[in-house]
Structures are given as C-alpha cells and as structure tokens.
XYZ file of C-alpha atoms in Angstrom:
325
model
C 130.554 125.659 147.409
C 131.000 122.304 145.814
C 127.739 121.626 146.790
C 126.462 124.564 144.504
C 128.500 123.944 141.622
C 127.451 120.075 141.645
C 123.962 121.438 140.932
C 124.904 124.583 138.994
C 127.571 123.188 136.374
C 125.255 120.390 134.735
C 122.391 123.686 134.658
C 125.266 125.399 132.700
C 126.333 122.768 130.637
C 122.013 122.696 129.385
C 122.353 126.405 128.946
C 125.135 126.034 126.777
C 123.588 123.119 124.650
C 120.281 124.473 123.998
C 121.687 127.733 122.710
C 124.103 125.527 120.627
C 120.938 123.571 119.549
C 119.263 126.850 118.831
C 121.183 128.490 116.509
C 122.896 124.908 115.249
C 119.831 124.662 113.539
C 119.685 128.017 111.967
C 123.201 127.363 110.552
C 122.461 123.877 109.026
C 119.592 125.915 107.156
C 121.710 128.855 106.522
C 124.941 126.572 104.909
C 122.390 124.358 103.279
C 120.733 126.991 101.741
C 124.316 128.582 100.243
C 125.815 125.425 99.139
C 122.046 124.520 97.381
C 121.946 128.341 95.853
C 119.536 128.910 98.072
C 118.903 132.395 100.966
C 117.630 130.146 104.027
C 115.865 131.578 106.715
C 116.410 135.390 106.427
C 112.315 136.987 107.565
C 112.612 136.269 111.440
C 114.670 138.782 112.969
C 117.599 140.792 111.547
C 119.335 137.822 109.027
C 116.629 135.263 110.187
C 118.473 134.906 113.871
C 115.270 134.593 115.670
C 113.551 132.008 113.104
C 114.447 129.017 115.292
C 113.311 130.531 118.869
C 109.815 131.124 116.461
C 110.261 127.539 115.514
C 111.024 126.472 119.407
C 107.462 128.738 120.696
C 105.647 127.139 118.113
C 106.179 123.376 118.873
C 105.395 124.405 122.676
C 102.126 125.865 122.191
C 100.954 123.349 119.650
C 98.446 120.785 121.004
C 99.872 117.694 122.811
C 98.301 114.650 120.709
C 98.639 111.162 121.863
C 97.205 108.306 119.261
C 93.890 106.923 121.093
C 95.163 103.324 120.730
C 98.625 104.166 121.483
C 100.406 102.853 124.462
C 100.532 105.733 126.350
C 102.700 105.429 129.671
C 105.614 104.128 126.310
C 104.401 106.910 124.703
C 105.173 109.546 126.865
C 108.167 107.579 127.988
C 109.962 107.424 124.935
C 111.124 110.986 124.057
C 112.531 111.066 127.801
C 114.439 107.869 127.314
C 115.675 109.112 124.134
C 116.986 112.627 125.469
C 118.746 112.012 128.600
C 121.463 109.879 127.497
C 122.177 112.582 124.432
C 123.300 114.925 127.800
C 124.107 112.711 130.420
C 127.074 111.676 127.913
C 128.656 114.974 128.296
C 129.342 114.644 132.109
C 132.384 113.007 130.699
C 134.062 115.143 127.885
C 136.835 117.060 128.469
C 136.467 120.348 126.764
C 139.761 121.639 128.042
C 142.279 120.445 130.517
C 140.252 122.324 132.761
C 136.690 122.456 131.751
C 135.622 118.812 132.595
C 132.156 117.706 134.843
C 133.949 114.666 135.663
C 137.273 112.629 134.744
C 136.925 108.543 135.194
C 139.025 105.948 134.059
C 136.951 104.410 131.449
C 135.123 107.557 129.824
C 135.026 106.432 126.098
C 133.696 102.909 127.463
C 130.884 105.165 129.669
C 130.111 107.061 126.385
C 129.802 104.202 124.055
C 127.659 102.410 126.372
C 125.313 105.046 127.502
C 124.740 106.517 123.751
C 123.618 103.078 122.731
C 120.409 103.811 125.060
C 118.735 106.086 122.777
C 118.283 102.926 120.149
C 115.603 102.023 122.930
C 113.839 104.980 123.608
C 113.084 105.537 119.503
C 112.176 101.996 119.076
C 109.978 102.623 122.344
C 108.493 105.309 120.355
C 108.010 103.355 117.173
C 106.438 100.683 118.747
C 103.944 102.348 121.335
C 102.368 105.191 119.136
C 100.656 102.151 116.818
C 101.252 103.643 113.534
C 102.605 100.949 110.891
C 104.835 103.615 109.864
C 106.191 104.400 112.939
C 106.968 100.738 114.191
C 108.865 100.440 110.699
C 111.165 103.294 111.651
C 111.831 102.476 114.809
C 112.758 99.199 113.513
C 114.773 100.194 111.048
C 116.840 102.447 114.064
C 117.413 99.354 115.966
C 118.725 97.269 113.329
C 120.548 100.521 112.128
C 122.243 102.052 115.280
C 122.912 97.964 116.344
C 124.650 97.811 112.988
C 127.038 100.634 113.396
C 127.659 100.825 116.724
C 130.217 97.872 116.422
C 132.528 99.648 113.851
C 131.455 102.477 115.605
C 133.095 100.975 118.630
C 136.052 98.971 116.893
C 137.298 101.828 115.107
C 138.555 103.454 118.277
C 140.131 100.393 119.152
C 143.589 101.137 117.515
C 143.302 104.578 119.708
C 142.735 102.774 122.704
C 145.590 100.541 121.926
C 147.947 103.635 120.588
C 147.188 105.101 124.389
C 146.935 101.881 126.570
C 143.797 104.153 128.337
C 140.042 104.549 128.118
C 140.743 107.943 129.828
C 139.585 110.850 127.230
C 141.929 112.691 129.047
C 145.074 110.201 128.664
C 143.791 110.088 125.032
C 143.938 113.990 124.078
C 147.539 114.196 126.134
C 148.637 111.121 124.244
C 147.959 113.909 121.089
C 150.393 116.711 122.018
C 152.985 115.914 118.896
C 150.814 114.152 116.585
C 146.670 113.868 115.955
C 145.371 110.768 115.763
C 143.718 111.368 112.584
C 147.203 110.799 110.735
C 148.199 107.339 111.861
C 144.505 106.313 112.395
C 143.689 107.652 109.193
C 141.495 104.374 108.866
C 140.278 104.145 111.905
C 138.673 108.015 111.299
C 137.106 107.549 108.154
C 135.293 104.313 109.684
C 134.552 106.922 113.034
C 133.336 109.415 110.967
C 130.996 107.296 108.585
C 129.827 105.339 111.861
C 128.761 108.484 113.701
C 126.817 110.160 110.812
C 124.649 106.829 110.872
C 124.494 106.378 114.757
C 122.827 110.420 114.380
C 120.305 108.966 111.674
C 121.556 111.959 109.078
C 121.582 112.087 105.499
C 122.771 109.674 103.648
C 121.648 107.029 107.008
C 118.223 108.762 107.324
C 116.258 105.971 106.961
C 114.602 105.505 110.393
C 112.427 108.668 109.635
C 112.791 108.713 105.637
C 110.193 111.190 104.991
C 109.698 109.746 101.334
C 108.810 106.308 102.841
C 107.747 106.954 106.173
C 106.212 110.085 106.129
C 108.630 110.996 109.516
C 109.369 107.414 110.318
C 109.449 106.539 114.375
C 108.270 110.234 115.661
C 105.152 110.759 113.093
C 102.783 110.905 115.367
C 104.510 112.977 118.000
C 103.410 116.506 118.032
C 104.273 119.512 120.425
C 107.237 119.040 122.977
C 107.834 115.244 122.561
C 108.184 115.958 119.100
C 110.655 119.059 120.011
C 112.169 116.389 122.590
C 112.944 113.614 119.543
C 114.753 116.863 118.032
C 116.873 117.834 120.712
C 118.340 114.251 120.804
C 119.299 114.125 117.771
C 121.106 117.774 118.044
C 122.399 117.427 121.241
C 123.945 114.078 119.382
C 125.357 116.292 117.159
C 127.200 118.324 120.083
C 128.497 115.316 121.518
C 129.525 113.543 118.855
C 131.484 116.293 117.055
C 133.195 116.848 120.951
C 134.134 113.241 121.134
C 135.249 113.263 117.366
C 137.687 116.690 118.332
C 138.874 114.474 121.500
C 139.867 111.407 119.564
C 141.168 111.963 116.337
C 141.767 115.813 116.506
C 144.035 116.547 119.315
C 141.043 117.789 121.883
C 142.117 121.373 123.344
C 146.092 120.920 121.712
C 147.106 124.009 119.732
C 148.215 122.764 116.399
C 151.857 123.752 114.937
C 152.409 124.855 118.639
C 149.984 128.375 117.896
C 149.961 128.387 121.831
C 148.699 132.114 121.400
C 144.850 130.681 121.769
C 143.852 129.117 124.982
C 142.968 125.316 124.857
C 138.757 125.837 124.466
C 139.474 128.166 121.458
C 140.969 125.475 119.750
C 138.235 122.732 120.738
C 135.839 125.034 119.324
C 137.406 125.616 115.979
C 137.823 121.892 116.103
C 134.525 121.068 116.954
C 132.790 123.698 114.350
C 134.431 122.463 111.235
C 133.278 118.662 112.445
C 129.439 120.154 112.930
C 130.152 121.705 109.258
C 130.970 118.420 107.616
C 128.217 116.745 109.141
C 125.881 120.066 107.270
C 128.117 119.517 104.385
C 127.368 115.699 104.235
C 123.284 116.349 104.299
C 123.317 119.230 101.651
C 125.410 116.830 99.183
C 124.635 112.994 99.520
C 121.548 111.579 98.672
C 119.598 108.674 100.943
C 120.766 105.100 99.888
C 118.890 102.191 100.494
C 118.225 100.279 103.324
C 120.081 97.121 101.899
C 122.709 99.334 101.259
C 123.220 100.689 104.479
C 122.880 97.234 106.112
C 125.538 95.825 103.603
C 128.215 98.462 103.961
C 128.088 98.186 107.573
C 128.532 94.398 107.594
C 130.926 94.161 104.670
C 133.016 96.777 104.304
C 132.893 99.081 107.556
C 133.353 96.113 109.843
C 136.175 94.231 108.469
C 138.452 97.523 107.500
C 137.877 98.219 111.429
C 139.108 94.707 111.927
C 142.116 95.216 109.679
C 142.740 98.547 111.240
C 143.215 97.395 115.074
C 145.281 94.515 113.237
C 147.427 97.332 111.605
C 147.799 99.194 114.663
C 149.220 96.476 116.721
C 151.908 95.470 114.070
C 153.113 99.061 113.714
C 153.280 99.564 117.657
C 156.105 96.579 117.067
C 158.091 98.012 114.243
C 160.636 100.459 115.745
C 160.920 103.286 113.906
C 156.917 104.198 113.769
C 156.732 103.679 117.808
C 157.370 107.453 118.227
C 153.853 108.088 116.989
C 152.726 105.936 119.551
C-alpha cells in the first residue's frame, strides 16, 4: 500500500496541476478581459470553458520544428530542464496539516534551491536554438532570476528567524495567532515583488518581451516544447502562490478562528486571491525597462530586505513585541 501511493500521489498531484493550469489560464483571460472592458474567451464551449483544452490540442498536433543550426540534444533538453523543477518543488508544500508528499527539515531551503534550476534550462533554451533573439532573452532571464532570487531569498529571512525553522510546517504552526504578513509587512511586499519577477510576468516580462524579442528565449519553440516552456511558468504560478499562502498567510489556519471550514478550504481561498493579484498585476502595470528592473533589484529591493532581517532581530529583543514571535 505505501508502495502504491508512492507512485500514485505524485500522478495525483500532476492531475491536479494540469487542470489548475488548464483553466488558470482561462481565468487570467477571463479577469483580464473584465478589468480591460473586455468579454475574453466566451466561443469554445458554454462561457468559453473548453477554449484552453482547444488551445492545449492545438499546440500538440502542430509540427515539431527544431532550427537546422540549432543545438539540438540542448534543444530538446531545455524545456525538460525547465519543467521538472516547477513540480518537483511541490513534493514539499504542505497544503494542509495532512495533505503533504513529504515533510523535511529544511523545505523552504529545498524550494529555494531547486526553483533556481529553471534559470538554466531557459538560458539552455536561449542559447541552443541560435536565434539572436532568443540568446538575448535567455540572457536577460539569467541576469534577471540571479537578480531577484537574493531578495527573493533574504526576505524570508526575518520568517525564518521569527520561527527558528526551515520546516514549512513549523512555519504555518508558528501562524496560529498571528500571519506573518502583519509583522513582516516588509518582508512581504519584497516576497511578493520578488516572485512576480522570478515568474517573468508583467511588469518583469522582459526575458520574452514580445515588443523587443518577438517571444524572447522560446521563439523558436513550436508544438509541445513550446506548450512545455508554458507549463513552467504556470505550474510556477501554483507553487509560488502555495508557498506565498504558507509563509506570510497562515497556510491551512482559519482566520478569526472561522474553524467551520476545514484547513484546505482555507489554503484555497488563500491561494486564489494570491493567483488573482498576480492576474491583477499583468492587466494593470505596464513593462519597465531593463535598467529599471536591474536597478530596483540592486538598490532598493535588496537593502530594504537587509534592513528588514535587521528589524526583525531587534524586535525579537524588545519585550513586549516577543508575543508575535
């Protein structure tokens, strides 16, 4: 039996994320469209439900086209690389206290460190289908994703401090009065700002800016690797918005003690309005510059995270704030 649901859970867990990815897409379209004045999809079965499956069918039957001069063992290589650590981070998030693949001691460490993969597999991409346009995206991902993931990874410092634990599951129990998103106000902001670059979405777009780089690292994908490229960045999305609803927003914990819910009721709701924001954020905010982006991640996201794991550790020594921690 354990045998069988070693094998079975992680073909569950895909299940569950490509129908997430499915109709994730159809809602980005669908919210996009309302907040721009716009229908969205709305011709593909009844209210458009079945315009993303179309979508899906399409990009499988479409030819498979690999550049002649392109490095094709990379080539093929790349999407893969770029996928599996997008699910393979999931093994560790705890979606309720008991809906978990597996519980080690240092799970935000295992997710920080495997996410940072993907940065290869796009440059990979960039580099091996030898298309100028291409190599400048993927480029502009690794200098990008390098860039963030250090306030990325600093601004969850003051949490792991607050808990004294790289367990996600020490860090959601460590929630039960208070959400972290009230004393590490700073530290979420910097999260949250991090994470929409680290997923390359509008307004950090610029690895496949289809103004300047007609799609940027995947332009001359086609077919399933191109379909593979999108799952990624999706399935991103998924995890992400989980380990956003773990850290700062109590994970499974009912809030005002509404108990009436069971725990993965609550991580959903949770985890919804995060996947709404990051819509939100694309239909509102236009794409800034590269110099920009390169600037506010070295001069203003990096030292506030500084200043916030400086913060934390003086208020863990002033007595009457050390019940919040």
């Amino acid at each position: 039996m354990n045998t069988l649901l070693l094998y079975l859970g992680p073909v569950i867990l895909l299940l569950i994320v490509l129908g997430f990815v499915t109709y994730a897409i159809l809602a980005e379209r669908k919210v996009i469209g309302w907040i721009q004045g716009r229908i969205g999809p709305n011709q593909v079965g009844p209210w458009g439900l079945l315009q993303t499956v179309a979508d899906i069918v399409k990009l499988l039957i479409k030819e498979d086209t690999i550049p002649k001069n392109a490095d094709k063992t990379l080539f093929k290589l790349s999407p893969i690389i770029a996928f599996v650590p997008a699910f393979v981070v999931l093994a560790v998030m705890p979606f309720s206290s008991q809906i978990q693949f597996t519980d080690i001691g240092v799970g935000l460490l295992y997710y920080m460190a495997i996410s940072s993969i993907t940065t290869i597999g796009i440059l990979i991409g960039g580099w091996a289908s030898n298309n100028k346009y291409a190599l400048l995206g993927g480029m502009r991902s690794a200098a990008q994703m390098i860039s963030y993931e250090i306030p990325l990874v600093m601004s969850v410092v003051g949490i792991v401090l607050t808990v004294g634990s790289l367990n996600l599951n020490d860090i959601v129990e460590a929630q039960q009065k208070t959400w972290f998103i009230f004393p590490q106000i700073i530290g979420f902001v910097v999260f949250i700002i991090s994470s929409v670059s680290e997923l390359n979405r509008t307004p950090f777009d610029l690895p496949e800016a289809e103004s300047e780089l007609v799609a940027g690292y995947h332009v001359e994908y086609s077919g399933f690797r191109f379909a593979f490229f999108m799952l990624a960045e999706y399935v991103y999305i998924f995890a992400m918005s989980s380990l956003t609803t773990v850290l700062f927003l109590g994970g499974w914990n009912a809030p005002f003690g509404f108990t009436f819910l069971p725990g993965i009721v609550w991580f959903i709701i949770k985890f919804s309005v995060v996947v709404f924001f990051l819509y939100w954020v694309r239909a509102t905010m236009p794409r800034i510059r590269v110099d920009q982006l390169m600037q506010f991640a070295w001069k203003v996201l990096l030292p506030v995270a500084l200043a916030n794991i400086i913060l934390t550790t003086l208020l863990k020594e002033v007595p009457f704030l050390t019940h919040y921690y």
